[in-house]
Short mmCIF file of C-alpha atoms and ligand atoms in Angstrom, two decimals:
data_model
loop_
_atom_site.label_atom_id
_atom_site.label_comp_id
_atom_site.label_asym_id
_atom_site.label_seq_id
_atom_site.Cartn_x
_atom_site.Cartn_y
_atom_site.Cartn_z
CA UNK N 1 0.02 0.00 -0.04
CA UNK N 2 1.46 3.29 -1.22
CA UNK N 3 0.64 5.18 1.97
CA UNK N 4 2.77 3.03 4.17
CA UNK N 5 6.21 4.04 2.92
CA UNK N 6 6.42 7.01 5.15
CA UNK N 7 6.10 4.88 8.23
CA UNK N 8 8.40 2.16 6.85
CA UNK N 9 5.76 -0.48 7.51
CA UNK N 10 5.76 -3.55 5.43
CA UNK N 11 2.85 -4.98 3.58
CA UNK N 12 2.45 -8.54 4.74
CA UNK N 13 0.06 -10.84 2.85
CA UNK N 14 -1.04 -14.38 3.29
CA UNK N 15 -4.14 -16.39 2.34
CA UNK N 16 -5.29 -19.62 3.80
CA UNK N 17 -7.41 -22.33 2.18
CA UNK N 18 -10.72 -23.17 3.89
CA UNK N 19 -10.34 -26.90 3.57
CA UNK N 20 -11.70 -27.83 7.03
CA UNK N 21 -10.98 -26.85 10.62
CA UNK N 22 -7.35 -25.72 10.95
CA UNK N 23 -5.04 -27.70 13.20
CA UNK N 24 -2.49 -26.92 15.89
CA UNK N 25 0.00 -27.25 13.04
CA UNK N 26 -1.61 -24.35 11.13
CA UNK N 27 -1.76 -22.32 14.21
CA UNK N 28 1.78 -22.77 15.36
CA UNK N 29 3.27 -22.83 11.88
CA UNK N 30 1.36 -19.89 10.45
CA UNK N 31 -1.42 -18.07 12.43
CA UNK N 32 0.70 -17.35 15.53
CA UNK N 33 3.19 -15.56 13.23
CA UNK N 34 0.50 -13.71 11.44
CA UNK N 35 -0.88 -12.33 14.77
CA UNK N 36 2.49 -11.16 15.78
CA UNK N 37 3.25 -9.57 12.37
CA UNK N 38 -0.01 -7.72 12.51
CA UNK N 39 1.28 -5.63 15.45
CA UNK N 40 3.90 -3.82 13.39
CA UNK N 41 2.96 -4.25 9.78
CA UNK N 42 0.18 -3.59 7.38
CA UNK N 43 -1.24 -7.00 7.09
CA UNK N 44 -3.63 -8.49 4.50
CA UNK N 45 -5.04 -11.91 5.36
CA UNK N 46 -7.60 -13.81 3.43
CA UNK N 47 -9.59 -16.93 2.86
CA UNK N 48 -8.44 -18.47 -0.46
CA UNK N 49 -11.90 -19.66 -1.45
CA UNK N 50 -11.11 -19.42 -5.17
CA UNK N 51 -8.28 -21.87 -4.67
CA UNK N 52 -10.66 -24.12 -2.67
CA UNK N 53 -12.60 -25.11 -5.78
CA UNK N 54 -9.81 -27.03 -7.30
CA UNK N 55 -11.04 -29.81 -5.14
CA UNK N 56 -14.72 -30.58 -5.50
CA UNK N 57 -17.06 -29.77 -2.60
CA UNK N 58 -20.71 -29.31 -1.89
CA UNK N 59 -21.71 -25.62 -2.23
CA UNK N 60 -23.04 -25.49 1.33
CA UNK N 61 -19.86 -26.94 2.65
CA UNK N 62 -17.65 -24.47 0.76
CA UNK N 63 -19.71 -21.70 2.14
CA UNK N 64 -19.68 -22.91 5.74
CA UNK N 65 -16.01 -23.70 5.74
CA UNK N 66 -15.19 -20.29 4.18
CA UNK N 67 -17.18 -18.45 6.88
CA UNK N 68 -15.64 -20.58 9.63
CA UNK N 69 -12.10 -19.84 8.42
CA UNK N 70 -12.95 -16.17 8.14
CA UNK N 71 -14.24 -16.22 11.71
CA UNK N 72 -11.06 -17.97 12.76
CA UNK N 73 -8.93 -15.22 11.31
CA UNK N 74 -10.98 -12.73 13.20
CA UNK N 75 -10.64 -14.77 16.32
CA UNK N 76 -6.84 -14.67 16.03
CA UNK N 77 -7.09 -11.06 17.16
CA UNK N 78 -6.41 -9.58 13.72
CA UNK N 79 -7.95 -6.23 14.01
CA UNK N 80 -10.21 -5.70 11.02
CA UNK N 81 -10.05 -1.94 11.51
CA UNK N 82 -6.21 -1.91 11.14
CA UNK N 83 -5.65 -4.84 8.95
CA UNK N 84 -7.47 -6.22 6.00
CA UNK N 85 -9.22 -9.60 6.40
CA UNK N 86 -11.10 -10.57 3.41
CA UNK N 87 -12.39 -13.38 1.16
CA UNK N 88 -10.60 -13.89 -2.10
CA UNK N 89 -13.81 -14.36 -4.17
CA UNK N 90 -15.01 -10.99 -3.09
CA UNK N 91 -12.30 -9.25 -5.11
CA UNK N 92 -12.70 -10.22 -8.75
CA UNK N 93 -9.30 -8.86 -9.62
CA UNK N 94 -7.72 -12.10 -8.40
CA UNK N 95 -9.26 -14.04 -11.15
CA UNK N 96 -8.56 -11.41 -13.73
CA UNK N 97 -4.84 -10.93 -12.89
CA UNK N 98 -4.61 -14.71 -12.60
CA UNK N 99 -5.66 -14.99 -16.24
CA UNK N 100 -3.23 -12.39 -17.40
CA UNK N 101 -0.34 -14.06 -15.55
CA UNK N 102 -1.33 -17.39 -16.91
CA UNK N 103 -0.15 -15.78 -20.31
CA UNK N 104 3.25 -14.85 -18.78
CA UNK N 105 3.98 -18.30 -17.22
CA UNK N 106 5.45 -21.09 -19.27
CA UNK N 107 3.85 -24.51 -19.34
CA UNK N 108 7.19 -25.99 -18.43
CA UNK N 109 7.82 -23.87 -15.37
CA UNK N 110 4.32 -24.64 -14.08
CA UNK N 111 4.76 -28.26 -14.65
CA UNK N 112 7.69 -28.24 -12.23
CA UNK N 113 5.58 -27.39 -9.16
CA UNK N 114 6.01 -30.32 -6.90
CA UNK N 115 2.69 -29.58 -5.06
CA UNK N 116 0.78 -30.06 -8.43
CA UNK N 117 2.47 -33.38 -8.91
CA UNK N 118 1.61 -34.51 -5.41
CA UNK N 119 -1.94 -33.35 -5.57
CA UNK N 120 -2.68 -34.74 -9.03
CA UNK N 121 -1.44 -38.09 -7.77
CA UNK N 122 -3.79 -37.78 -4.74
CA UNK N 123 -6.76 -36.61 -6.69
CA UNK N 124 -6.29 -38.71 -9.78
CA UNK N 125 -9.97 -38.58 -10.49
CA UNK N 126 -10.08 -34.78 -10.77
CA UNK N 127 -6.84 -33.42 -12.17
CA UNK N 128 -8.53 -30.13 -13.37
CA UNK N 129 -6.66 -27.31 -15.03
CA UNK N 130 -7.30 -25.16 -11.99
CA UNK N 131 -5.05 -27.42 -9.96
CA UNK N 132 -2.32 -26.82 -12.57
CA UNK N 133 -2.70 -23.01 -12.55
CA UNK N 134 -3.19 -22.88 -8.73
CA UNK N 135 0.29 -21.26 -8.19
CA UNK N 136 -0.40 -18.62 -10.89
CA UNK N 137 -3.62 -17.57 -9.04
CA UNK N 138 -1.56 -17.45 -5.81
CA UNK N 139 0.98 -15.21 -7.67
CA UNK N 140 -1.95 -12.92 -8.59
CA UNK N 141 -3.09 -12.86 -4.86
CA UNK N 142 0.33 -11.65 -3.94
CA UNK N 143 1.19 -9.29 -6.65
CA UNK N 144 -2.17 -7.46 -6.67
CA UNK N 145 -1.36 -6.01 -3.21
CA UNK N 146 2.37 -5.29 -3.94
CA UNK N 147 3.19 -7.30 -0.86
CA UNK N 148 6.67 -7.05 0.70
CA UNK N 149 6.52 -10.21 2.72
CA UNK N 150 4.53 -13.42 2.48
CA UNK N 151 4.68 -15.68 5.43
CA UNK N 152 4.72 -19.17 3.95
CA UNK N 153 5.42 -22.72 5.14
CA UNK N 154 7.97 -25.01 3.46
CA UNK N 155 5.33 -26.44 1.06
CA UNK N 156 4.57 -23.02 -0.36
CA UNK N 157 8.18 -21.82 -0.90
CA UNK N 158 8.23 -23.02 -4.49
CA UNK N 159 5.04 -21.15 -5.27
CA UNK N 160 6.59 -17.93 -3.94
CA UNK N 161 9.61 -18.56 -6.15
CA UNK N 162 7.39 -18.85 -9.23
CA UNK N 163 5.63 -15.72 -8.18
CA UNK N 164 8.85 -13.88 -8.08
CA UNK N 165 9.83 -15.29 -11.50
CA UNK N 166 6.49 -14.18 -13.06
CA UNK N 167 6.81 -10.73 -11.60
CA UNK N 168 10.32 -10.20 -12.70
CA UNK N 169 9.47 -11.37 -16.23
CA UNK N 170 6.41 -9.08 -16.37
CA UNK N 171 8.45 -6.17 -15.01
CA UNK N 172 11.32 -6.80 -17.48
CA UNK N 173 8.80 -6.35 -20.35
CA UNK N 174 6.61 -3.49 -18.99
CA UNK N 175 8.74 -1.73 -16.42
CA UNK N 176 8.18 -1.73 -12.63
CA UNK N 177 4.64 -2.90 -12.19
CA UNK N 178 4.99 -5.45 -9.43
CA UNK N 179 6.99 -5.52 -6.23
CA UNK N 180 8.98 -8.77 -5.77
CA UNK N 181 7.73 -10.38 -2.57
CA UNK N 182 10.15 -11.93 -0.03
CA UNK N 183 9.24 -15.14 1.85
CA UNK N 184 8.96 -14.87 5.55
CA UNK N 185 9.79 -17.94 7.64
CA UNK N 186 8.71 -16.89 11.10
CA UNK N 187 10.28 -17.92 14.35
CA UNK N 188 7.30 -20.08 15.02
CA UNK N 189 7.74 -21.45 11.50
CA UNK N 190 8.17 -24.87 12.96
CA UNK N 191 6.65 -27.76 11.16
CA UNK N 192 4.33 -29.62 13.40
CA UNK N 193 4.00 -33.42 12.78
CA UNK N 194 1.47 -36.00 13.32
CA UNK N 195 0.95 -37.13 16.85
CA UNK N 196 0.62 -40.73 15.68
CA UNK N 197 3.09 -40.97 12.85
CA UNK N 198 5.65 -38.21 13.54
CA UNK N 199 7.36 -38.63 10.26
CA UNK N 200 4.32 -37.09 8.53
CA UNK N 201 3.01 -33.51 8.72
CA UNK N 202 0.08 -32.92 11.10
CA UNK N 203 -2.87 -32.92 8.82
CA UNK N 204 -6.66 -32.19 9.35
CA UNK N 205 -7.42 -34.77 6.63
CA UNK N 206 -5.65 -37.57 8.50
CA UNK N 207 -8.14 -40.46 8.87
CA UNK N 208 -6.84 -41.04 12.43
CA UNK N 209 -8.27 -38.14 14.42
CA UNK N 210 -5.73 -38.82 17.24
CA UNK N 211 -3.03 -37.71 14.79
CA UNK N 212 -4.01 -34.05 14.88
CA UNK N 213 -5.26 -31.43 17.26
CA UNK N 214 -7.98 -29.23 15.78
CA UNK N 215 -8.29 -25.65 16.95
CA UNK N 216 -11.78 -26.32 18.00
CA UNK N 217 -11.00 -29.45 20.08
CA UNK N 218 -12.12 -29.17 23.69
CA UNK N 219 -9.57 -29.15 26.50
CA UNK N 220 -10.32 -32.77 27.37
CA UNK N 221 -9.85 -33.78 23.84
CA UNK N 222 -6.49 -31.97 23.57
CA UNK N 223 -5.27 -33.70 26.76
CA UNK N 224 -6.30 -37.08 25.51
CA UNK N 225 -4.67 -36.66 22.16
CA UNK N 226 -1.41 -35.49 23.59
CA UNK N 227 -1.42 -38.24 26.11
CA UNK N 228 -1.79 -40.88 23.36
CA UNK N 229 0.92 -39.32 21.17
CA UNK N 230 3.52 -41.75 19.95
CA UNK N 231 6.94 -41.50 21.69
CA UNK N 232 9.76 -43.91 22.12
CA UNK N 233 10.90 -46.43 24.71
CA UNK N 234 13.64 -44.30 26.16
CA UNK N 235 11.64 -42.22 28.70
CA UNK N 236 14.12 -39.36 28.77
CA UNK N 237 13.15 -35.98 27.34
CA UNK N 238 15.82 -34.59 25.02
CA UNK N 239 15.85 -33.54 21.42
CA UNK N 240 17.71 -35.90 19.15
CA UNK N 241 17.63 -37.73 15.83
CA UNK N 242 15.53 -40.86 15.99
CA UNK N 243 13.29 -39.31 18.59
CA UNK N 244 10.63 -37.89 16.20
CA UNK N 245 7.69 -38.20 18.58
CA UNK N 246 9.48 -36.43 21.43
CA UNK N 247 11.10 -33.86 19.14
CA UNK N 248 7.65 -32.96 17.87
CA UNK N 249 6.14 -32.62 21.34
CA UNK N 250 9.17 -30.51 22.35
CA UNK N 251 8.56 -28.33 19.31
CA UNK N 252 4.97 -27.90 20.27
CA UNK N 253 5.80 -27.21 23.91
CA UNK N 254 8.45 -24.69 22.82
CA UNK N 255 6.12 -22.79 20.58
CA UNK N 256 3.45 -22.58 23.22
CA UNK N 257 5.65 -21.59 26.11
CA UNK N 258 8.60 -19.74 24.46
CA UNK N 259 11.11 -21.98 26.17
CA UNK N 260 13.96 -23.35 24.12
CA UNK N 261 14.89 -26.95 23.88
CA UNK N 262 17.79 -26.60 26.40
CA UNK N 263 15.34 -25.19 28.92
CA UNK N 264 12.84 -27.89 28.35
CA UNK N 265 15.49 -30.59 28.78
CA UNK N 266 16.45 -29.00 32.12
CA UNK N 267 12.79 -28.73 33.24
CA UNK N 268 12.13 -32.40 32.62
CA UNK N 269 15.40 -33.78 33.72
CA UNK N 270 14.89 -36.88 35.85
CA UNK N 271 11.09 -36.92 34.85
CA UNK N 272 9.31 -39.36 32.60
CA UNK N 273 7.13 -38.95 29.48
CA UNK N 274 3.97 -38.88 31.57
CA UNK N 275 5.01 -35.63 33.28
CA UNK N 276 6.23 -34.19 30.03
CA UNK N 277 3.05 -34.98 28.22
CA UNK N 278 0.90 -33.57 30.93
CA UNK N 279 2.79 -30.37 30.68
CA UNK N 280 2.55 -30.18 26.95
CA UNK N 281 -1.10 -30.92 27.09
CA UNK N 282 -1.69 -28.11 29.56
CA UNK N 283 0.41 -25.63 27.54
CA UNK N 284 -1.52 -26.42 24.40
CA UNK N 285 -4.86 -26.36 26.04
CA UNK N 286 -4.09 -22.87 27.63
CA UNK N 287 -2.90 -21.57 24.27
CA UNK N 288 -6.03 -22.77 22.33
CA UNK N 289 -8.66 -21.96 24.89
CA UNK N 290 -9.02 -18.23 24.37
CA UNK N 291 -8.83 -18.73 20.60
CA UNK N 292 -11.51 -21.36 20.59
CA UNK N 293 -13.85 -19.20 22.88
CA UNK N 294 -13.38 -16.21 20.70
CA UNK N 295 -13.97 -18.21 17.57
CA UNK N 296 -17.24 -19.69 18.96
CA UNK N 297 -18.34 -16.30 20.05
CA UNK N 298 -17.72 -14.78 16.66
CA UNK N 299 -19.51 -17.63 14.82
CA UNK N 300 -22.77 -16.78 16.60
CA UNK N 301 -22.52 -13.14 15.32
CA UNK N 302 -23.25 -13.43 11.63
CA UNK N 303 -23.88 -9.81 11.25
CA UNK N 304 -20.38 -8.89 12.64
CA UNK N 305 -18.83 -11.44 10.28
CA UNK N 306 -20.76 -9.90 7.42
CA UNK N 307 -19.77 -6.37 8.28
CA UNK N 308 -16.02 -7.24 8.61
CA UNK N 309 -16.12 -9.24 5.35
CA UNK N 310 -17.79 -6.33 3.45
CA UNK N 311 -15.28 -3.83 4.76
CA UNK N 312 -12.35 -6.23 4.08
CA UNK N 313 -13.55 -6.68 0.48
CA UNK N 314 -13.93 -2.93 0.01
CA UNK N 315 -10.45 -2.13 1.30
CA UNK N 316 -8.80 -5.04 -0.57
CA UNK N 317 -10.67 -4.13 -3.81
CA UNK N 318 -9.43 -0.52 -3.60
CA UNK N 319 -5.82 -1.74 -3.69
CA UNK N 320 -6.39 -4.55 -6.19
CA UNK N 321 -8.10 -2.23 -8.63
CA UNK N 322 -5.09 0.22 -8.52
CA UNK N 323 -2.72 -2.48 -9.51
CA UNK N 324 -5.03 -3.99 -12.09
CA UNK N 325 -5.60 -0.75 -13.82
CA UNK N 326 -1.79 -0.29 -14.28
CA UNK N 327 -1.58 -3.91 -15.55
CA UNK N 328 -4.33 -3.41 -18.16
CA UNK N 329 -2.84 -0.29 -19.42
CA UNK N 330 0.66 -1.76 -19.67
CA UNK N 331 -0.50 -4.93 -21.45
CA UNK N 332 -2.41 -2.83 -23.93
CA UNK N 333 -6.13 -3.30 -23.29
CA UNK N 334 -8.34 -0.61 -24.71
CA UNK N 335 -9.46 1.43 -21.82
CA UNK N 336 -12.73 3.24 -21.33
N1 LIG E 401 -1.60 -21.99 -1.44
C1 LIG E 401 -1.66 -21.53 -0.10
C2 LIG E 401 -1.79 -22.77 0.81
O1 LIG E 401 -2.30 -23.82 0.54
C3 LIG E 401 -2.82 -20.58 0.18
C4 LIG E 401 -2.63 -19.37 -0.57
C5 LIG E 401 -3.33 -18.99 -1.60
C6 LIG E 401 -1.67 -18.33 -0.30
N2 LIG E 401 -2.99 -17.75 -2.04
C7 LIG E 401 -1.90 -17.30 -1.27
C8 LIG E 401 -0.61 -18.20 0.65
C9 LIG E 401 -1.14 -16.11 -1.22
C10 LIG E 401 0.16 -17.04 0.59
C11 LIG E 401 -0.11 -16.04 -0.37
O2 LIG E 401 -1.46 -22.78 1.95
#
């Protein structure tokens, strides 16, 4: 946003897919960073509902999940007055810029996206073209807002690279149109793994519900899931290769309490996994309780959600339209 330069604030942008209730992994790996970044930067956060339709779902489900994810963003404490919290489909420029950028992306470079290869293997019955151009829509999301920084997890780094490549290519033809965004790997950028198979990422689509903690899980459920987390037979709390389960619980505990691994090792010196798990469970439950309560409260207030979404759409559109006008002119569309 142009008016930030005087204050040296950065524009931070990230979107999240509404593919179900987010997990502790999403929270510690992303949302917690977003909340902190929102204090000192101009933040734009959104629900990537256009991306969501690359996977088929019932209309009512898509709508409900989008609203729930939007409510979750509000519940994080992102101030909708200061920041922009919006839904991607409310700003039509995303699809429009996405199309334009499709024409500045080579088939070969899009084919190299590893997430496309993974997803098309997993959804072999619906390898639609949207899945293929997904990263280009994501590039549009980012470039429309001239974002300086994009907090991303490991799995999205390649998409940020292609975004930069597309932007640089466009700029080399038409002059400085887009700002090149930097990835931001936050201090809580830790990857949280499955509680049952700690070689895999924690995922909300895991068929074993004990493998993940959902942000709407009750305190009781959180405690039970942590207590049944897979560990090892050693019964000593320290971080080391080959102790994936304990390493994961230590990461979770560290993210929730701010303690580093050395402190945690000292804290549990001479104690067993039972004590450790109890402490982790309490820390997680304490971290999530206020968020869950706020989320449940916001979800009951449909009018508030609507008001915030309308304001978010309006503020986002104003910025997106400005970039899009420039793009249309540069490319050579006849302007009215
Ligand atoms: N692809 C991202 C994910 O699955 C979501 C996303 C869509 C996004 N547009 C974005 C993330 C723009 C950052 C910036 O997590």
